[in-house]
Structure formats: C-alpha cells, structure tokens
Short mmCIF file of N, CA and C and ligand atoms in Angstrom, two decimals:
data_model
loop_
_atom_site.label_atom_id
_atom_site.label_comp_id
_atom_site.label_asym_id
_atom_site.label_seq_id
_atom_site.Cartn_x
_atom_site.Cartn_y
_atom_site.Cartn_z
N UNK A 1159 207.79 42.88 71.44
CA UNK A 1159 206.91 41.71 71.52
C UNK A 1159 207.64 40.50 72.11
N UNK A 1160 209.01 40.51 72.46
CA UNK A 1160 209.71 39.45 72.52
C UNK A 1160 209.36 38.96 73.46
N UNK A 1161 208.89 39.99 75.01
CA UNK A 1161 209.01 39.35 76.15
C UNK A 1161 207.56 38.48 76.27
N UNK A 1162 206.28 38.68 74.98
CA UNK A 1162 205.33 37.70 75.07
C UNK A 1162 205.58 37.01 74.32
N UNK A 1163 206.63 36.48 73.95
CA UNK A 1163 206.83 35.09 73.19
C UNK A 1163 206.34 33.64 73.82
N UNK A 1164 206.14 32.64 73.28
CA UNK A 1164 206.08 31.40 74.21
C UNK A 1164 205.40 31.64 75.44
N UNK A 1165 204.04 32.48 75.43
CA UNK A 1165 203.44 32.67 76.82
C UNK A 1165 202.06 31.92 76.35
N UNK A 1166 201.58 31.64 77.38
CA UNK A 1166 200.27 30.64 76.74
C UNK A 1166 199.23 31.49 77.67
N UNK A 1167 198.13 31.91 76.88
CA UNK A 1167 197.36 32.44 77.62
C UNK A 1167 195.65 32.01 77.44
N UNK A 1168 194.76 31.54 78.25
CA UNK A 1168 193.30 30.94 78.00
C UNK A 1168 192.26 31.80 78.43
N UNK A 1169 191.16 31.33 77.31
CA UNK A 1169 190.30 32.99 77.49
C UNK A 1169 189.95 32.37 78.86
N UNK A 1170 189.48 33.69 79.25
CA UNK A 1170 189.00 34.34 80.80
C UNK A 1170 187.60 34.48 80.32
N UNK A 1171 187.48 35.92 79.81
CA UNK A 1171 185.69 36.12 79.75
C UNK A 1171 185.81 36.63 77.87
N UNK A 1172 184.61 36.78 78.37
CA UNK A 1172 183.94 37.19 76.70
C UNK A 1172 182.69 37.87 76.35
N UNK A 1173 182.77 39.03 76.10
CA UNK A 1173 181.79 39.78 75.96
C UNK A 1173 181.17 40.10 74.48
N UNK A 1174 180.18 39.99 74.39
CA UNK A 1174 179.70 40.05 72.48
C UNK A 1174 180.08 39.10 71.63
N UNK A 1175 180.49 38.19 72.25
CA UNK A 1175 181.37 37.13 71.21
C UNK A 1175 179.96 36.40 70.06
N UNK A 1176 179.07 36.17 70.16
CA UNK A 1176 177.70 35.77 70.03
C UNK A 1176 177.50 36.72 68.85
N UNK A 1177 177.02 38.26 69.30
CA UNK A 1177 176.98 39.03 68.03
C UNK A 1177 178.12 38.99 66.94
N UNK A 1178 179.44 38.93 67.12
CA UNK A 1178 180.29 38.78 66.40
C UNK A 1178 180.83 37.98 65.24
N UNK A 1179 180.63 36.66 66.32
CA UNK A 1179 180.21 35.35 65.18
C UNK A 1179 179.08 35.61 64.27
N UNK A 1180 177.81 36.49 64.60
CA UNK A 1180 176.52 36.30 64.04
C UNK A 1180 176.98 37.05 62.50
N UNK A 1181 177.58 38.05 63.20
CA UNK A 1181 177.86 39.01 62.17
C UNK A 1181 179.23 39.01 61.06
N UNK A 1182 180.12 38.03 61.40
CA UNK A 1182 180.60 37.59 60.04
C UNK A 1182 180.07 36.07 59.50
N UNK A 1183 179.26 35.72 59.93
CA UNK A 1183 178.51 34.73 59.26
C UNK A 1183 178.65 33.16 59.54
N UNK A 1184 179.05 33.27 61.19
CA UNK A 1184 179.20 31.80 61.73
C UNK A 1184 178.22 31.42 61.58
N UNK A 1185 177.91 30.16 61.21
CA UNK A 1185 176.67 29.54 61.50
C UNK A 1185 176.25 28.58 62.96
N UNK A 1186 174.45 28.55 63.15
CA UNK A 1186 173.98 27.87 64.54
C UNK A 1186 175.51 27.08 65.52
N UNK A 1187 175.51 26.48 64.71
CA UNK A 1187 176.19 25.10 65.23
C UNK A 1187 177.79 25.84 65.62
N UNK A 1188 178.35 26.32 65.36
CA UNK A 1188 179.74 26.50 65.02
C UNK A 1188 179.61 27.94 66.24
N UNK A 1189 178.30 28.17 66.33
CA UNK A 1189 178.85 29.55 67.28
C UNK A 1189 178.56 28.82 68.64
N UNK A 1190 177.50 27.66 68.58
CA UNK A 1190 177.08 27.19 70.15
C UNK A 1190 179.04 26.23 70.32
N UNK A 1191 179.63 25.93 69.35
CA UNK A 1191 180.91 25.59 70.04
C UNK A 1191 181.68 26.79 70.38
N UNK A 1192 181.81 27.81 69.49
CA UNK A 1192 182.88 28.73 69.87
C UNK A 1192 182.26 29.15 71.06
N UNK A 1193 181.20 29.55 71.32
CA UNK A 1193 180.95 30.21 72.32
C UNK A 1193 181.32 28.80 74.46
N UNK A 1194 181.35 27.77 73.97
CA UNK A 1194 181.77 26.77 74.84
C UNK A 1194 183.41 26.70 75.23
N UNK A 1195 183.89 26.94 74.24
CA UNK A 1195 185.30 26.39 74.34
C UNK A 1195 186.15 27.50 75.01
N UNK A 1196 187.03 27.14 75.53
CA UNK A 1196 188.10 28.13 76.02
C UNK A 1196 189.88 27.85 75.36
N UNK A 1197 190.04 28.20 74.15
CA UNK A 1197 190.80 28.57 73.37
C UNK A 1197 192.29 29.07 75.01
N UNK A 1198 193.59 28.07 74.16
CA UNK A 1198 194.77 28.54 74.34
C UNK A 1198 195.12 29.32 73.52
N UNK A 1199 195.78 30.17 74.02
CA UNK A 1199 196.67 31.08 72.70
C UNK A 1199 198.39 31.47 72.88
N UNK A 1200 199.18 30.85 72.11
CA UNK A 1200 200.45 31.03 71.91
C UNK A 1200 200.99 31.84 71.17
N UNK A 1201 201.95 32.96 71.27
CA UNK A 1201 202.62 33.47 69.83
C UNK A 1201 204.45 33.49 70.55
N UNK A 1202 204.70 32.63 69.14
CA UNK A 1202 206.33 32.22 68.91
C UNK A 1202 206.57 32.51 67.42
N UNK A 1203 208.12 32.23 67.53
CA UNK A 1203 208.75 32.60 66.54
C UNK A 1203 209.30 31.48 65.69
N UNK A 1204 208.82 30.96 64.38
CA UNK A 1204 209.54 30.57 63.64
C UNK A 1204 211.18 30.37 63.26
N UNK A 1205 211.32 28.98 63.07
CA UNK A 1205 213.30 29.19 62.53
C UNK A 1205 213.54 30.17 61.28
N UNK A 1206 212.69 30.76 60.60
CA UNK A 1206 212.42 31.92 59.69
C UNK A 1206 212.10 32.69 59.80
N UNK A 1207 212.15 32.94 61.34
CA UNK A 1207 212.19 34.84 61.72
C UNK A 1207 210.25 34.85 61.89
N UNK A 1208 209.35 33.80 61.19
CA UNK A 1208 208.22 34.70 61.34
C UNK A 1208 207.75 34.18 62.78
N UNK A 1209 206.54 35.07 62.93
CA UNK A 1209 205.61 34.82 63.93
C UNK A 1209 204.47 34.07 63.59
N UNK A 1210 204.97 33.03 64.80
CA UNK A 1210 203.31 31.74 64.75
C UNK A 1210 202.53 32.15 65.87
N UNK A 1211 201.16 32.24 65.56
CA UNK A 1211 200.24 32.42 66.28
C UNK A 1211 199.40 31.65 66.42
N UNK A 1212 199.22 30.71 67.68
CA UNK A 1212 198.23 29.39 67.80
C UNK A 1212 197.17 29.37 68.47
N UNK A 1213 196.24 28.80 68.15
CA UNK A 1213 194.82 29.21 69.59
C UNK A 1213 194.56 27.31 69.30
N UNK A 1214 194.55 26.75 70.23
CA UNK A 1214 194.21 25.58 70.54
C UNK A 1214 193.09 25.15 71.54
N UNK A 1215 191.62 24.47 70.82
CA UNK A 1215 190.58 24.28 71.73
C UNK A 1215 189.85 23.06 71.24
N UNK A 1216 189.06 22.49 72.11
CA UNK A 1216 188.37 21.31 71.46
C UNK A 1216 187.78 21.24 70.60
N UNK A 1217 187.25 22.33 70.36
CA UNK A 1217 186.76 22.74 69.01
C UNK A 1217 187.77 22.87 67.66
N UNK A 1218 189.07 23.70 67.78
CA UNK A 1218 189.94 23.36 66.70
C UNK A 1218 191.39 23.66 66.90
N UNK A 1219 192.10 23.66 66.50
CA UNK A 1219 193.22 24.07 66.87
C UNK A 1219 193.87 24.49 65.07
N UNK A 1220 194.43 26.33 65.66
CA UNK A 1220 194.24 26.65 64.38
C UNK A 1220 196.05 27.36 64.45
N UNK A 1221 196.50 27.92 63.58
CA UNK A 1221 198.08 27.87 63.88
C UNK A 1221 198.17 29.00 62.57
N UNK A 1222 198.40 30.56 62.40
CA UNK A 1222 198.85 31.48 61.10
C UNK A 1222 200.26 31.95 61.54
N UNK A 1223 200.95 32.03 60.27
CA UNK A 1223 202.46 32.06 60.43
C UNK A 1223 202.48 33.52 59.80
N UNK A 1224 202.92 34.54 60.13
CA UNK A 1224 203.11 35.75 58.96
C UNK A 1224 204.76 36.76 59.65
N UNK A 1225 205.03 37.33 58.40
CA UNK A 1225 206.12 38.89 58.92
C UNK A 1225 204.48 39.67 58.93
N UNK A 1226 205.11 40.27 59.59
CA UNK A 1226 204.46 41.94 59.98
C UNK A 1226 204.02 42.68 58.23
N UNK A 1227 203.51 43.22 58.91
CA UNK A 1227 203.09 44.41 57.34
C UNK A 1227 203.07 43.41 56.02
N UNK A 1228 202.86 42.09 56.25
CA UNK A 1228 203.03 41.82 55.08
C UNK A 1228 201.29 40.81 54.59
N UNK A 1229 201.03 41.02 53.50
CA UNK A 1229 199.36 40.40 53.55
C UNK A 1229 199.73 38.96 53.38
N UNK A 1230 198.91 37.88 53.92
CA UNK A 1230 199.10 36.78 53.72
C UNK A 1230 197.49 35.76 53.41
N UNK A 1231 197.56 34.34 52.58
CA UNK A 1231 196.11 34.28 53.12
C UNK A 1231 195.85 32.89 54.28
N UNK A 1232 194.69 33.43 54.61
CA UNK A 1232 193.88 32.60 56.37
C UNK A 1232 192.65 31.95 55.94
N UNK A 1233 192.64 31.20 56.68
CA UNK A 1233 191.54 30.36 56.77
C UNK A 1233 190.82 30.41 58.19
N UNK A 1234 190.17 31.42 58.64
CA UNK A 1234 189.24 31.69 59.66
C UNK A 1234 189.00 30.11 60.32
N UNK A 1235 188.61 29.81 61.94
CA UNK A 1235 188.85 28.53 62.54
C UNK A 1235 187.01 28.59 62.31
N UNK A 1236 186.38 29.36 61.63
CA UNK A 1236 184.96 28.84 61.18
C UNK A 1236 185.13 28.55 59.74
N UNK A 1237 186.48 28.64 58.81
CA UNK A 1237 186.30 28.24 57.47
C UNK A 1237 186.40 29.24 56.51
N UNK A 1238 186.38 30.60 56.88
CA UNK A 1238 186.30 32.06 55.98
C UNK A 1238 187.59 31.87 54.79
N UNK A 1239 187.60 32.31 53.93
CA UNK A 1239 188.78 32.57 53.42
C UNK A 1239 189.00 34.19 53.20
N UNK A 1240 190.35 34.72 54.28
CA UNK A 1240 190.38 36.09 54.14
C UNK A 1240 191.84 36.35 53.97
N UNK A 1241 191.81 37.46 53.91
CA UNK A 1241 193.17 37.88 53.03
C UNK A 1241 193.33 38.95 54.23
N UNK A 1242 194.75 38.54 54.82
CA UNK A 1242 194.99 39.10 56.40
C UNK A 1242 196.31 40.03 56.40
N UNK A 1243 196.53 40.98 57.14
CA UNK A 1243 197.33 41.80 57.31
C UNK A 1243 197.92 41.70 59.05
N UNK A 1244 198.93 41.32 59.64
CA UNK A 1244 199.05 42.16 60.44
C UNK A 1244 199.95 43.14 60.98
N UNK A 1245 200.15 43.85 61.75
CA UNK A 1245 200.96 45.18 62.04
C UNK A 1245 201.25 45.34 63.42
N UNK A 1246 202.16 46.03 64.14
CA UNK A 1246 202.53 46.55 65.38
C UNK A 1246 202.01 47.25 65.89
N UNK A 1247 201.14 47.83 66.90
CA UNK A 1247 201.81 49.07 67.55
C UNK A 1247 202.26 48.99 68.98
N UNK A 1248 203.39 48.77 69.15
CA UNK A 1248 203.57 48.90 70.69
C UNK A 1248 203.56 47.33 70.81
N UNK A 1249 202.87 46.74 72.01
CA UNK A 1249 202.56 45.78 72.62
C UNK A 1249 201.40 45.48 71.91
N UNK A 1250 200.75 46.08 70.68
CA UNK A 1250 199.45 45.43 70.21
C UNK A 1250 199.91 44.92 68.68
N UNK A 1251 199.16 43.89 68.30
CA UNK A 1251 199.27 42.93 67.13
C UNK A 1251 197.62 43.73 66.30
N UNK A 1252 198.40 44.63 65.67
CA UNK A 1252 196.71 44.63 64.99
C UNK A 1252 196.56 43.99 63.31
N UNK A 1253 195.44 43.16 63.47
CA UNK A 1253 194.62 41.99 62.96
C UNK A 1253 193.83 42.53 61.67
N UNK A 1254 193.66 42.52 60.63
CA UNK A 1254 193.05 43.32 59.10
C UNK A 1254 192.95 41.51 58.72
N UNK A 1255 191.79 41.65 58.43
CA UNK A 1255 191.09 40.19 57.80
C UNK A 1255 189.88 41.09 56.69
N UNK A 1256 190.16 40.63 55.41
CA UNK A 1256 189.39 41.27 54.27
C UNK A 1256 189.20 39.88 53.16
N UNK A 1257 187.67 39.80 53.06
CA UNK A 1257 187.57 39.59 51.71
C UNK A 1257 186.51 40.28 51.12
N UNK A 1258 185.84 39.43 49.98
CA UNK A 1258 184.64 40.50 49.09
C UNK A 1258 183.86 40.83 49.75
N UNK A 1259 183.16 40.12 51.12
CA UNK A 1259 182.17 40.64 52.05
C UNK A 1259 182.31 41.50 53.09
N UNK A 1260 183.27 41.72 53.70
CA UNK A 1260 183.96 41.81 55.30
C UNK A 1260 185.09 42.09 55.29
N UNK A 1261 185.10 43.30 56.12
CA UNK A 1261 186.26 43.86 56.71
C UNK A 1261 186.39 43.49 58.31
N UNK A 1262 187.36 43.01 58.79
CA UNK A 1262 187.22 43.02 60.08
C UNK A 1262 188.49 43.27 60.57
N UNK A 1263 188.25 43.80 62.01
CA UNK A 1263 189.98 44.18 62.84
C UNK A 1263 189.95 42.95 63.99
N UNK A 1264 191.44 42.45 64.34
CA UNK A 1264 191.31 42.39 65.50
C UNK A 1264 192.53 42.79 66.22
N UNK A 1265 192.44 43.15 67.34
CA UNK A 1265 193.59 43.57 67.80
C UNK A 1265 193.65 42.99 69.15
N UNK A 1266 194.70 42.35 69.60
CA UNK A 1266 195.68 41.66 70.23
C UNK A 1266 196.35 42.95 70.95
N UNK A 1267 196.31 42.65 72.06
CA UNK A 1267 197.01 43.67 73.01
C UNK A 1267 197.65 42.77 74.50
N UNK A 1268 198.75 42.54 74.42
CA UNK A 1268 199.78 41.90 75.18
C UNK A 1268 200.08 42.39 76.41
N UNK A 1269 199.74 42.50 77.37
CA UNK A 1269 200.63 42.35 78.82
C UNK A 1269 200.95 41.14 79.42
N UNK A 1270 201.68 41.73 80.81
CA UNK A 1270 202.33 40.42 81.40
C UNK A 1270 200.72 39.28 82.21
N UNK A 1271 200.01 39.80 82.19
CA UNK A 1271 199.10 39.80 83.22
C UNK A 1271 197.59 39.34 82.51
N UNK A 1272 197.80 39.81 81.14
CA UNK A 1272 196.46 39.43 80.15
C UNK A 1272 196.99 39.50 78.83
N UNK A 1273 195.86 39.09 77.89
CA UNK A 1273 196.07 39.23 76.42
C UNK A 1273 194.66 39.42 76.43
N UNK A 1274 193.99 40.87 75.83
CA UNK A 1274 193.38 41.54 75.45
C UNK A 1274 193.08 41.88 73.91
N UNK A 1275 191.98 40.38 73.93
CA UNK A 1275 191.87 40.56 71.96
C UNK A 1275 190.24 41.72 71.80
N UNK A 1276 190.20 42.66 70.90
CA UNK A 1276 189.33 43.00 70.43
C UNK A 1276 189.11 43.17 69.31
N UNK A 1277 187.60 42.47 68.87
CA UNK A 1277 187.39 42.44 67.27
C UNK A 1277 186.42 43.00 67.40
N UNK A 1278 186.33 43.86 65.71
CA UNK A 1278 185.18 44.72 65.24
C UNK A 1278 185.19 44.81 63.91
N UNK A 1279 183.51 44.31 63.77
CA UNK A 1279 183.23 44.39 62.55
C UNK A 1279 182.14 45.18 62.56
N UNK A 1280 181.84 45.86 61.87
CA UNK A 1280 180.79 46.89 61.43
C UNK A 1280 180.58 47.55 63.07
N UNK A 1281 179.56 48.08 63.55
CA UNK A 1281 179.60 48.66 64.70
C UNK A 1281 179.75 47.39 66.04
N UNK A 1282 179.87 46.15 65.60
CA UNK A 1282 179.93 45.45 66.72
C UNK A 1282 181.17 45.15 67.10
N UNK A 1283 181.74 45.32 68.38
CA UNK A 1283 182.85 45.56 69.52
C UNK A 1283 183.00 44.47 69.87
N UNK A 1284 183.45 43.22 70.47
CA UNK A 1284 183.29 42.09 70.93
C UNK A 1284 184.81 42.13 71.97
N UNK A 1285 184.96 41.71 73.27
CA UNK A 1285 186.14 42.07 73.85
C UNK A 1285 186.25 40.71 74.60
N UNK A 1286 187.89 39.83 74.82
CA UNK A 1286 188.03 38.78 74.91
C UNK A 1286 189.16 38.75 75.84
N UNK A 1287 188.99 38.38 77.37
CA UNK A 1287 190.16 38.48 77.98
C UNK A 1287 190.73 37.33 77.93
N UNK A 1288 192.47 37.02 77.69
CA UNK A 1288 192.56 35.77 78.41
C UNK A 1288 193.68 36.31 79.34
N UNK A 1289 193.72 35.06 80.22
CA UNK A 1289 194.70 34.80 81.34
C UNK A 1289 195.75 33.98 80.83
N UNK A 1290 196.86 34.52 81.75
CA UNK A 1290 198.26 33.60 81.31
C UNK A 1290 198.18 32.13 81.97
N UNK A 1291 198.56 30.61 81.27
CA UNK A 1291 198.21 30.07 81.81
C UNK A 1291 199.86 29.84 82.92
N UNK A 1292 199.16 29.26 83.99
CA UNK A 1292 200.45 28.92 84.82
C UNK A 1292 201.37 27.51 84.86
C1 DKA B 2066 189.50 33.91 69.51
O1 DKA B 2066 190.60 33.55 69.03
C2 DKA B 2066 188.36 34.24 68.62
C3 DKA B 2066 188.66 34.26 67.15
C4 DKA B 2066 187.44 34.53 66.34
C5 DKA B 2066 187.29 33.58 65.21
C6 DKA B 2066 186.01 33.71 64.46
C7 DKA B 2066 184.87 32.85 64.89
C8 DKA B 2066 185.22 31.47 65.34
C9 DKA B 2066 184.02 30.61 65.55
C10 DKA B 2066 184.25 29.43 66.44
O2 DKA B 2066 189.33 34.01 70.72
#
C-alpha cells in the first residue's frame, strides 16, 4: 500500500450512488449534497504507524484513523454510528461497517491511475471512480 500513500485522488464518476445512500438511510437533503460534491480522498500514515484516511468536500470533510484487522468505531460523513473493520488484500482496503441495522462493505481498490471504491449493501452495487489529482 505504501506506494499509494499521500496520493490525492477526486471522484471521477459514480454509478448507483443515489440507491446506496437510499438504502442505508441517507436522508432527502444529505443525498441531493452527496450526490453534488466531488470528494478528495487521501490515505497516509500516522506518527503511530496507523493509517489516515481522508475524503474532503464541501459538503464535509471526514478523516478515520485505524491498524488493519482491527475493529474501531466511525461516524459515517451522513452521521451513522458503525462499528468498522478494515483489512488488506493486495492493493485493496476492504471496508466492514456494522451496526444493529446494516451491514455494509466497501472496498477501496488502489492503482496508480485510479482509486476504485465499491460499496454494497444488500443487493445494491454502487461503483465510484476517482482520478489522481495532479
Ligand atoms: C465516498 O467516499 C462515499 C462514501 C459513502 C458515505 C455514505 C453516504 C454519504 C452521504 C453524503 O465517495
């Protein structure tokens, strides 16, 4: 993961993002912003070894610090309170967000060229490209 450290990357496109929000329970207002904004996204490393992961947009700017494999808790940038996991594989960051209602994945998939987030909750797929910024 090292060589995507300190890379800043802004969404590109967005497909299903609409159902997604609907379906963990964004409300009107909060999805007509997410669905406007174009979110930066950073992941660096802490002076404590962990990984910070930042998405910065006019809408909010939100910042989770975690080790790997280890559960921590989040505050979703719509307000959720979930109890988050994440894990490796390869070049992908995969994303476990759980509370009493909702299970959801997302997975983060890193190249030099894109950052490829996909979340799924129940049968809905939602796929999020961004570009590196220059
Ligand atoms: C992203 O980082 C999307 C993250 C999804 C957060 C849940 C809904 C947020 C509503 C504004 O690209």
């Amino acid at each position: 993961m090292e060589e995507f450290l300190n890379k800043k990357y802004k969404l590109h496109s967005s497909d299903k993002f609409e159902q997604y929000m609907k379906a963990v329970g964004v409300g009107m207002l909060t999805r007509k912003m997410g669905n406007t904004v174009s979110p930066v996204v950073e992941l660096t490393k802490t002076d404590d070894g962990k990984y910070s992961l930042s998405s910065n947009s006019a809408f909010k700017n939100t910042s989770i610090k975690f080790n790997l494999n280890e559960e921590f808790d989040e505050e979703t940038p719509d307000g959720r309170k979930v109890k988050s996991t994440i894990t490796q594989e390869g070049n992908k960051l995969i994303h476990v967000q759980k509370n009493d209602k909702l299970s959801t994945t997302i997975v983060r998939e890193f190249q030099p060229d894109e950052l490829k987030m996909v979340l799924t909750v129940g049968d809905i797929v939602c796929t999020r490209i961004y570009k590196p910024v220059q």
